[in-house]
């Protein structure tokens, strides 16, 4: 139970810190936003790569299986 309270406390502090007003010259807003944008881009790229993999994998196995079945009968000319 204490661990949950610690996590909640940490999350509250992170949210407060992210929402605090900071004068522009003392702010790390640009760095934080840049990091969030980079993370979002990476997550998007990974999801696209997963989608490509899911699309290509069945096609690859189908092509590989048909090549293997034709190669398995050497007497066919």
Short mmCIF file of C-alpha atoms in Angstrom, two decimals:
data_model
loop_
_atom_site.label_atom_id
_atom_site.label_comp_id
_atom_site.label_asym_id
_atom_site.label_seq_id
_atom_site.Cartn_x
_atom_site.Cartn_y
_atom_site.Cartn_z
CA UNK A 1 0.00 0.00 0.00
CA UNK A 2 2.85 2.37 0.80
CA UNK A 3 4.36 1.70 -2.62
CA UNK A 4 1.13 2.81 -4.31
CA UNK A 5 1.08 6.00 -2.23
CA UNK A 6 4.70 6.70 -3.17
CA UNK A 7 3.90 6.25 -6.85
CA UNK A 8 0.87 8.56 -6.56
CA UNK A 9 2.97 11.17 -4.77
CA UNK A 10 5.65 11.00 -7.45
CA UNK A 11 3.09 11.28 -10.23
CA UNK A 12 1.42 14.29 -8.59
CA UNK A 13 4.78 16.03 -8.27
CA UNK A 14 5.63 15.30 -11.91
CA UNK A 15 2.28 16.67 -13.06
CA UNK A 16 2.65 19.78 -10.91
CA UNK A 17 6.16 20.32 -12.22
CA UNK A 18 5.00 19.95 -15.83
CA UNK A 19 2.15 22.44 -15.30
CA UNK A 20 4.04 25.10 -13.34
CA UNK A 21 4.51 28.47 -14.94
CA UNK A 22 8.14 29.17 -15.60
CA UNK A 23 9.60 32.28 -17.12
CA UNK A 24 10.79 31.46 -20.61
CA UNK A 25 14.50 31.94 -19.92
CA UNK A 26 14.42 29.57 -16.94
CA UNK A 27 12.18 27.01 -18.58
CA UNK A 28 13.11 23.59 -19.87
CA UNK A 29 9.87 23.57 -21.89
CA UNK A 30 11.63 23.39 -25.26
CA UNK A 31 13.76 20.43 -24.20
CA UNK A 32 10.80 18.59 -22.71
CA UNK A 33 8.61 19.17 -25.76
CA UNK A 34 11.44 18.11 -28.08
CA UNK A 35 11.88 14.90 -26.13
CA UNK A 36 8.13 14.22 -26.17
CA UNK A 37 7.97 14.85 -29.91
CA UNK A 38 10.93 12.54 -30.53
CA UNK A 39 9.32 9.86 -28.39
CA UNK A 40 6.04 10.23 -30.25
CA UNK A 41 7.84 9.95 -33.58
CA UNK A 42 9.67 6.82 -32.45
CA UNK A 43 6.46 5.24 -31.17
CA UNK A 44 4.77 6.01 -34.50
CA UNK A 45 7.67 4.53 -36.47
CA UNK A 46 7.66 1.40 -34.31
CA UNK A 47 3.92 0.95 -34.82
CA UNK A 48 4.38 1.33 -38.58
CA UNK A 49 7.23 -1.20 -38.56
CA UNK A 50 5.06 -3.64 -36.60
CA UNK A 51 2.28 -3.19 -39.14
CA UNK A 52 4.70 -3.77 -42.03
CA UNK A 53 6.05 -6.88 -40.32
CA UNK A 54 2.53 -8.24 -39.78
CA UNK A 55 1.72 -7.59 -43.44
CA UNK A 56 4.91 -9.03 -44.91
CA UNK A 57 5.36 -12.08 -42.68
CA UNK A 58 2.37 -14.08 -44.04
CA UNK A 59 3.36 -13.20 -47.62
CA UNK A 60 6.95 -14.28 -46.99
CA UNK A 61 5.86 -17.59 -45.46
CA UNK A 62 3.43 -18.22 -48.33
CA UNK A 63 6.12 -17.52 -50.94
CA UNK A 64 8.68 -19.56 -49.03
CA UNK A 65 6.28 -22.51 -48.68
CA UNK A 66 5.42 -22.53 -52.39
CA UNK A 67 9.14 -22.40 -53.31
CA UNK A 68 9.92 -25.19 -50.88
CA UNK A 69 7.12 -27.40 -52.22
CA UNK A 70 8.31 -26.99 -55.82
CA UNK A 71 11.89 -27.71 -54.78
CA UNK A 72 10.86 -30.82 -52.88
CA UNK A 73 10.01 -32.75 -56.06
CA UNK A 74 13.25 -32.93 -58.07
CA UNK A 75 11.78 -35.37 -60.64
CA UNK A 76 9.33 -32.77 -62.01
CA UNK A 77 10.70 -31.09 -65.13
#
